[in-house]
Short mmCIF file of C-alpha atoms in Angstrom, two decimals:
data_model
loop_
_atom_site.label_atom_id
_atom_site.label_comp_id
_atom_site.label_asym_id
_atom_site.label_seq_id
_atom_site.Cartn_x
_atom_site.Cartn_y
_atom_site.Cartn_z
CA MET J 1 22.04 5.68 6.26
CA SER J 2 22.32 8.52 8.95
CA SER J 3 20.33 7.67 12.49
CA ASP J 4 18.20 10.84 11.75
CA ILE J 5 17.13 9.30 8.46
CA CYS J 6 16.38 5.52 10.39
CA GLY J 7 14.76 7.37 13.17
CA ILE J 8 12.13 8.81 10.75
CA LEU J 9 8.63 7.18 10.89
CA PRO J 10 7.32 4.87 8.09
CA ARG J 11 5.59 7.05 5.25
CA ILE J 12 2.09 5.53 4.33
CA LEU J 13 1.20 6.90 0.79
CA ILE J 14 -2.88 7.83 0.34
CA VAL J 15 -4.05 8.84 -2.64
CA SER J 16 -6.85 12.03 -2.28
CA ARG J 17 -10.06 12.45 -3.42
CA ARG J 18 -11.19 15.33 -5.23
CA THR J 19 -14.49 17.55 -4.77
CA VAL J 20 -15.89 20.95 -5.94
CA ARG J 21 -15.76 23.47 -3.41
CA LYS J 22 -16.43 27.01 -4.12
CA ASN J 23 -15.94 26.76 -7.92
CA LYS J 24 -12.65 24.94 -7.46
CA PHE J 25 -11.22 21.45 -7.08
CA VAL J 26 -10.32 20.00 -3.55
CA ASP J 27 -8.25 17.42 -2.71
CA PHE J 28 -9.55 15.53 0.65
CA VAL J 29 -8.39 12.07 2.72
CA GLY J 30 -11.00 11.03 5.49
CA GLU J 31 -9.99 11.63 8.75
CA TYR J 32 -10.49 8.51 10.05
CA HIS J 33 -8.05 7.03 8.08
CA LEU J 34 -5.48 9.55 8.96
CA ASP J 35 -6.23 9.26 12.65
CA LEU J 36 -5.63 5.30 12.72
CA ILE J 37 -2.40 5.84 10.97
CA VAL J 38 -0.96 8.13 13.13
CA SER J 39 -2.31 6.64 16.50
CA TYR J 40 -0.77 3.36 15.49
CA GLY J 41 2.81 4.70 14.40
CA GLY J 42 2.95 5.72 10.67
CA VAL J 43 2.83 8.98 8.91
CA PRO J 44 0.02 9.75 6.31
CA VAL J 45 1.63 11.10 3.19
CA ILE J 46 -0.98 12.35 0.64
CA VAL J 47 -0.44 12.25 -2.99
CA PRO J 48 -2.75 14.72 -4.55
CA ARG J 49 -5.12 13.52 -7.40
CA VAL J 50 -3.41 16.00 -9.93
CA SER J 51 -2.78 15.38 -13.62
CA GLY J 52 0.47 13.73 -14.39
CA VAL J 53 1.15 12.49 -10.86
CA HIS J 54 1.06 8.82 -12.14
CA THR J 55 4.25 9.61 -13.76
CA LEU J 56 6.18 11.02 -10.58
CA LEU J 57 5.69 8.44 -7.96
CA ASN J 58 9.19 7.85 -8.07
CA SER J 59 9.48 11.12 -6.17
CA PHE J 60 7.34 9.91 -3.34
CA GLU J 61 10.20 7.61 -2.02
CA PRO J 62 11.08 6.02 0.06
CA ILE J 63 7.51 4.22 0.39
CA HIS J 64 6.98 1.97 3.26
CA GLY J 65 3.24 1.51 2.91
CA VAL J 66 0.13 2.06 0.53
CA LEU J 67 -3.07 2.50 1.74
CA LEU J 68 -5.67 3.04 -0.89
CA CYS J 69 -9.29 3.84 0.10
CA GLU J 70 -12.74 5.21 -1.40
CA GLY J 71 -13.53 6.80 -4.50
CA GLU J 72 -15.48 6.83 -7.50
CA ASP J 73 -15.93 3.68 -9.84
CA ILE J 74 -12.81 2.20 -11.72
CA GLU J 75 -13.06 2.56 -15.28
CA ALA J 76 -14.21 -0.91 -16.81
CA CYS J 77 -11.26 -0.60 -19.79
CA TRP J 78 -9.19 -1.57 -16.98
CA TYR J 79 -10.72 -4.95 -16.25
CA ASP J 80 -13.03 -5.94 -18.63
CA HIS J 81 -10.76 -7.38 -21.32
CA ASN J 82 -10.24 -10.28 -18.13
CA ASP J 83 -13.89 -11.12 -17.94
CA ASP J 84 -15.16 -14.17 -19.10
CA HIS J 85 -18.83 -12.71 -20.84
CA ASP J 86 -19.87 -16.17 -21.36
CA SER J 87 -19.94 -17.27 -17.51
CA ASP J 88 -22.85 -15.59 -16.57
CA GLY J 89 -24.41 -13.83 -19.76
CA LEU J 90 -25.06 -10.58 -17.91
CA ASP J 91 -23.78 -8.14 -20.13
CA LEU J 92 -25.08 -4.75 -19.50
CA SER J 93 -26.86 -2.86 -22.19
CA GLN J 94 -26.58 0.80 -22.88
CA GLU J 95 -29.93 1.61 -21.13
CA GLU J 96 -29.04 -0.46 -17.83
CA LEU J 97 -25.83 1.95 -17.78
CA GLU J 98 -27.55 5.12 -18.20
CA GLU J 99 -29.78 3.76 -15.44
CA ILE J 100 -27.08 3.09 -12.88
CA ARG J 101 -25.29 6.23 -13.75
CA ARG J 102 -28.46 8.14 -12.63
CA LEU J 103 -28.94 6.23 -9.94
CA HIS J 104 -25.10 6.50 -8.55
CA ALA J 105 -24.46 9.74 -10.36
CA SER J 106 -21.32 10.97 -7.80
CA ASP J 107 -19.68 7.08 -8.06
CA THR J 108 -20.61 6.68 -11.63
CA SER J 109 -18.16 9.83 -12.82
CA ILE J 110 -14.86 8.33 -13.78
CA ASP J 111 -11.52 9.70 -12.52
CA LYS J 112 -8.81 8.66 -15.07
CA GLU J 113 -5.95 10.32 -13.02
CA LYS J 114 -6.92 8.74 -10.02
CA ASP J 115 -7.21 5.09 -11.82
CA SER J 116 -3.91 5.69 -13.08
CA ILE J 117 -1.99 6.69 -9.97
CA GLU J 118 -3.87 3.90 -7.96
CA LEU J 119 -2.88 1.13 -10.12
CA SER J 120 0.30 1.81 -10.56
CA LEU J 121 0.86 2.15 -6.85
CA ALA J 122 -0.84 -1.25 -6.23
CA LYS J 123 1.40 -2.79 -9.02
CA LEU J 124 4.09 -1.57 -7.64
CA CYS J 125 3.32 -2.47 -3.90
CA LEU J 126 2.79 -6.00 -5.50
CA GLU J 127 6.30 -6.01 -7.23
CA ARG J 128 8.22 -4.84 -4.41
CA ASN J 129 6.08 -6.51 -1.54
CA ILE J 130 5.34 -3.10 0.23
CA PRO J 131 2.48 -3.37 2.53
CA TYR J 132 -0.79 -2.87 0.94
CA LEU J 133 -4.25 -2.08 2.66
CA GLY J 134 -7.26 -1.24 0.08
CA ILE J 135 -10.71 -0.32 1.66
CA CYS J 136 -13.57 0.01 -0.18
CA ARG J 137 -12.56 1.16 -3.83
CA GLY J 138 -9.10 0.48 -3.05
CA SER J 139 -10.04 -3.49 -2.44
CA GLN J 140 -11.34 -3.21 -6.06
CA VAL J 141 -7.85 -1.53 -7.31
CA LEU J 142 -5.95 -4.33 -5.93
CA ASN J 143 -7.93 -7.25 -7.54
CA VAL J 144 -8.06 -5.26 -10.63
CA ALA J 145 -4.28 -4.80 -10.62
CA CYS J 146 -3.67 -8.63 -10.02
CA GLY J 147 -6.32 -9.48 -13.17
CA GLY J 148 -9.33 -9.67 -11.55
CA THR J 149 -12.41 -8.30 -12.55
CA LEU J 150 -15.82 -6.24 -11.05
CA TYR J 151 -19.53 -6.16 -11.38
CA GLN J 152 -20.17 -2.55 -12.97
CA ASP J 153 -23.08 -2.91 -11.02
CA ILE J 154 -24.18 -5.47 -8.31
CA GLY J 155 -27.98 -4.82 -8.24
CA LYS J 156 -28.03 -5.12 -12.12
CA GLU J 157 -25.92 -8.09 -12.03
CA LEU J 158 -25.16 -10.31 -8.86
CA SER J 159 -28.73 -9.85 -7.80
CA LYS J 160 -30.01 -11.22 -10.58
CA LYS J 161 -28.73 -14.35 -9.91
CA CYS J 162 -29.92 -14.41 -6.20
CA ASP J 163 -33.30 -15.38 -4.45
CA GLN J 164 -35.24 -12.71 -2.73
CA SER J 165 -33.80 -13.84 0.61
CA GLN J 166 -30.32 -13.85 -0.67
CA ARG J 167 -30.28 -10.29 -1.75
CA VAL J 168 -28.42 -7.60 -0.35
CA MET J 169 -28.61 -4.08 -0.27
CA HIS J 170 -24.90 -2.66 -0.73
CA ILE J 171 -25.93 1.15 -0.54
CA ASN J 172 -28.55 2.95 1.04
CA TYR J 173 -28.59 6.55 0.34
CA ASP J 174 -31.10 6.92 2.99
CA ASP J 175 -29.56 5.66 5.90
CA TYR J 176 -25.62 6.28 4.41
CA ASP J 177 -23.65 5.77 7.73
CA GLY J 178 -26.14 3.67 9.57
CA HIS J 179 -27.01 1.19 6.92
CA ARG J 180 -25.50 -2.43 7.81
CA HIS J 181 -25.80 -5.72 6.55
CA ALA J 182 -24.19 -9.37 7.65
CA VAL J 183 -21.35 -11.20 6.37
CA LYS J 184 -19.87 -14.38 7.35
CA LEU J 185 -15.95 -14.84 8.10
CA VAL J 186 -14.02 -17.19 6.80
CA LYS J 187 -12.15 -19.52 9.47
CA ASN J 188 -8.53 -19.13 9.84
CA THR J 189 -8.27 -15.84 7.87
CA PRO J 190 -6.74 -12.60 9.84
CA LEU J 191 -10.12 -11.10 9.39
CA CYS J 192 -11.78 -14.01 11.61
CA HIS J 193 -9.05 -14.02 14.19
CA TRP J 194 -9.53 -10.22 14.46
CA PHE J 195 -13.34 -10.63 15.33
CA GLN J 196 -13.27 -13.49 17.54
CA GLY J 197 -15.14 -13.40 20.50
CA GLU J 198 -17.02 -10.82 19.27
CA GLU J 199 -20.25 -13.30 19.19
CA GLU J 200 -21.38 -15.81 21.60
CA GLU J 201 -19.71 -19.22 20.76
CA LYS J 202 -20.55 -20.76 17.76
CA GLU J 203 -21.83 -24.45 17.09
CA GLU J 204 -19.39 -26.60 15.46
CA GLY J 205 -18.72 -26.07 12.08
CA GLU J 206 -20.72 -22.56 11.90
CA GLU J 207 -19.51 -19.24 10.62
CA MET J 208 -18.91 -16.39 12.61
CA GLU J 209 -21.30 -13.34 11.13
CA ILE J 210 -20.85 -9.68 11.80
CA LEU J 211 -22.79 -6.73 10.72
CA VAL J 212 -20.80 -4.26 8.30
CA ASN J 213 -21.36 -1.00 6.93
CA SER J 214 -21.69 -0.69 3.09
CA TYR J 215 -21.14 2.31 0.60
CA HIS J 216 -20.83 0.65 -3.07
CA HIS J 217 -22.55 -0.33 -5.89
CA GLN J 218 -19.86 -2.14 -7.71
CA GLY J 219 -17.72 -5.40 -6.09
CA VAL J 220 -15.58 -8.20 -6.58
CA LYS J 221 -16.51 -10.71 -9.67
CA LYS J 222 -13.47 -12.59 -10.39
CA LEU J 223 -11.09 -12.56 -7.64
CA ALA J 224 -7.74 -12.88 -8.84
CA GLU J 225 -6.15 -16.21 -8.23
CA ARG J 226 -3.45 -15.22 -5.47
CA PHE J 227 -5.88 -14.11 -3.29
CA ILE J 228 -8.12 -15.99 -0.67
CA PRO J 229 -11.86 -14.38 0.80
CA MET J 230 -11.75 -13.63 4.18
CA ALA J 231 -15.60 -12.70 3.93
CA PHE J 232 -19.09 -13.18 1.82
CA ALA J 233 -21.92 -11.18 1.46
CA SER J 234 -25.09 -13.57 1.76
CA ASP J 235 -25.89 -12.64 -1.96
CA GLY J 236 -21.89 -14.65 -2.53
CA LEU J 237 -20.24 -10.89 -2.92
CA ILE J 238 -16.41 -11.52 -1.93
CA GLU J 239 -16.46 -8.53 1.02
CA GLY J 240 -13.01 -9.28 2.25
CA PHE J 241 -9.67 -11.36 1.04
CA TYR J 242 -5.65 -11.33 1.56
CA ASP J 243 -2.90 -13.10 -0.19
CA PRO J 244 -1.51 -15.47 2.46
CA GLU J 245 1.80 -15.70 0.48
CA CYS J 246 2.28 -12.02 1.61
CA TYR J 247 0.65 -11.77 5.21
CA ASN J 248 3.15 -11.71 8.19
CA PRO J 249 2.96 -8.33 9.92
CA GLN J 250 5.75 -8.95 11.75
CA ASP J 251 7.70 -9.40 8.92
CA GLY J 252 6.68 -6.79 6.87
CA LYS J 253 4.38 -8.30 4.82
CA PHE J 254 0.47 -7.44 4.48
CA ILE J 255 -1.50 -7.05 1.19
CA MET J 256 -5.19 -6.94 1.67
CA GLY J 257 -8.78 -5.80 0.55
CA LEU J 258 -11.66 -5.08 2.39
CA GLN J 259 -15.12 -4.13 0.65
CA PHE J 260 -16.52 -2.48 4.06
CA HIS J 261 -14.93 0.24 6.15
CA PRO J 262 -14.06 -0.72 9.42
CA GLU J 263 -12.60 2.77 10.23
CA ARG J 264 -16.06 4.02 9.94
CA MET J 265 -18.25 1.07 11.72
CA ARG J 266 -19.01 3.61 14.80
CA LYS J 267 -21.95 3.60 17.32
CA PRO J 268 -24.35 6.68 16.59
CA ASP J 269 -23.22 10.07 17.83
CA SER J 270 -19.87 8.17 19.15
CA ASP J 271 -16.40 7.44 18.17
CA GLU J 272 -16.61 3.68 19.88
CA PHE J 273 -16.18 1.21 17.18
CA ASP J 274 -19.05 -1.54 16.80
CA TYR J 275 -16.79 -4.27 17.34
CA PRO J 276 -13.28 -4.21 19.35
CA GLY J 277 -11.78 -5.79 16.16
CA CYS J 278 -12.64 -3.08 13.47
CA PRO J 279 -9.72 -1.21 13.65
CA PHE J 280 -7.27 -4.30 13.71
CA ALA J 281 -6.84 -4.17 10.15
CA TYR J 282 -4.87 -0.89 10.28
CA LYS J 283 -3.15 -1.74 13.43
CA GLU J 284 -1.64 -4.71 11.73
CA PHE J 285 -1.45 -2.85 8.42
CA VAL J 286 0.94 -0.16 10.04
CA LYS J 287 3.01 -3.19 12.20
CA ALA J 288 3.60 -4.49 8.74
CA VAL J 289 4.78 -1.00 7.39
CA ILE J 290 7.23 -0.49 10.36
CA ALA J 291 8.79 -3.93 9.98
CA TYR J 292 9.00 -3.39 6.33
CA GLN J 293 10.82 0.01 6.91
CA LYS J 294 13.03 -1.65 9.14
CA LYS J 295 14.06 -4.32 6.38
CA LEU J 296 14.51 -1.53 3.72
CA ASN J 297 16.62 0.57 6.49
CA SER J 298 19.15 -2.67 7.19
CA LEU J 299 19.43 -3.18 3.48
CA THR J 300 20.70 0.44 2.60
CA SER J 301 22.33 1.49 5.70
CA VAL J 302 26.09 2.77 5.64
CA PRO J 303 28.37 2.78 8.01
CA LYS J 304 28.86 5.66 9.95
CA PRO J 305 32.41 7.24 8.79
CA LEU J 306 35.10 6.67 11.85
CA LYS J 307 35.77 9.46 13.62
CA LEU J 308 39.74 10.07 13.75
CA ASN J 309 41.44 12.45 16.64
CA LYS J 310 44.23 14.93 15.61
CA GLU J 311 47.10 12.57 15.05
CA MET J 312 45.08 10.07 12.79
CA GLU J 313 43.66 12.77 10.83
CA SER J 314 47.37 14.30 10.32
CA LYS J 315 48.33 11.12 9.18
CA ARG J 316 45.54 10.42 7.12
CA LYS J 317 45.84 13.80 5.26
CA ILE J 318 50.11 12.85 4.84
CA ILE J 319 48.93 9.16 3.24
CA VAL J 320 46.54 11.36 1.04
CA ARG J 321 48.98 14.12 -0.36
CA SER J 322 51.87 11.41 -0.53
CA PHE J 323 49.57 8.96 -2.77
CA SER J 324 48.70 11.62 -5.06
CA LEU J 325 52.44 12.80 -5.25
CA ALA J 326 53.78 9.37 -6.06
CA LYS J 327 50.95 8.60 -8.16
CA ASN J 328 51.80 11.52 -10.20
CA LEU J 329 55.88 10.30 -10.08
CA TYR J 330 54.98 7.16 -11.35
CA THR J 331 52.96 7.46 -14.40
CA MET J 332 53.78 10.96 -15.34
CA GLY J 333 57.32 11.93 -14.38
CA ARG J 334 56.17 14.72 -12.73
CA GLY J 335 55.45 15.98 -9.25
CA ASN J 336 56.31 18.51 -6.36
CA CYS J 337 59.82 17.14 -5.60
CA SER J 338 60.42 19.19 -2.88
CA SER J 339 58.18 16.85 -0.24
CA LYS J 340 59.58 15.77 2.48
CA ASP J 341 61.18 12.31 2.16
CA SER J 342 58.98 10.69 4.99
CA GLU J 343 56.06 12.04 3.20
CA LEU J 344 57.23 10.05 0.05
CA GLU J 345 58.24 7.04 2.18
CA ILE J 346 54.57 6.74 3.69
CA GLY J 347 52.98 7.18 0.40
CA ALA J 348 55.69 4.37 -1.14
CA GLU J 349 54.56 1.91 1.82
CA PHE J 350 50.78 2.71 0.69
CA LEU J 351 51.60 2.03 -3.06
CA GLU J 352 53.35 -0.65 -2.00
CA VAL J 353 50.58 -2.61 -0.20
CA LEU J 354 48.00 -1.59 -3.46
CA ASN J 355 50.60 -3.17 -6.05
CA SER J 356 51.06 -6.52 -3.80
CA THR J 357 46.91 -6.42 -3.97
CA PHE J 358 47.21 -5.55 -7.47
CA PHE J 359 49.49 -8.43 -8.61
CA ILE J 360 48.01 -11.23 -6.62
CA PHE J 361 44.72 -10.51 -8.67
CA ILE J 362 46.28 -10.44 -12.03
#
């Protein structure tokens, strides 16, 4: 691999979201994701949500990292076969599903192509240990790709099992960006380490708690076995998880999902984060991406060809021609017999070494 290629910044794939503008579809990605990736040394590569792109993902190689973020609900067919319907007896009726579609119209418009693209990318990351960060829907994609399941609607399923004091509003359309709810961070997890020191010292055994934003009506129901929770809402919903076997940013390992949006946790009318730890998920993710790229380059790099001076280049050409002539004379009984003896002697010496090696192996 040339030094030019080795000097290229790591490529992080992000799948766009689709909206309608002037009666035409427009693909977009939130600016905060892009800003943070660039600021920490990565290059965002936007994968358009276009029909058939899920079959063309090899054209986006090399892939050094994948960031999947917000979007519509994942179609239930991708995970309902993994669900134990007898575990809570809360299968949703057709009437309830219709009500959910009315309440969350923008989220419940299923995007089959985006599902296919993102699930394919998530599985590729898991197969090749490519660093992966899932935000909001992206965390749900990661869980589903590993065999986990989702609540089709938290209000209709999870909240029914909770006391009134435990219930959480996970989306507030009247205060979309300002809405916050508390989550408790699991000790000795990356998320807890990033936010340590954000609060006054806790009593021994007391869990750290932060306020996070929330824009979702679905969430993790059954967490895939490979993952460990990092945060819980008071209703028991998992708000963050990671794979401890695939977490070592310095070594290029990072597989994580966050249900909330740390990149959007900012003070009103300001770009100042709610907590200094908010951008750390992106910082550590890009760190892992950079390390992964270095490992990939070391495995695929090819030494530069030796630069010969004029004298050596002249001899190289004589050897190549002599070998060609000698081969023809030996195998086919024909060649340019008017070649200089010195040239054929060099070719003979070359063949002598080659034949000696050949006879050793036979």
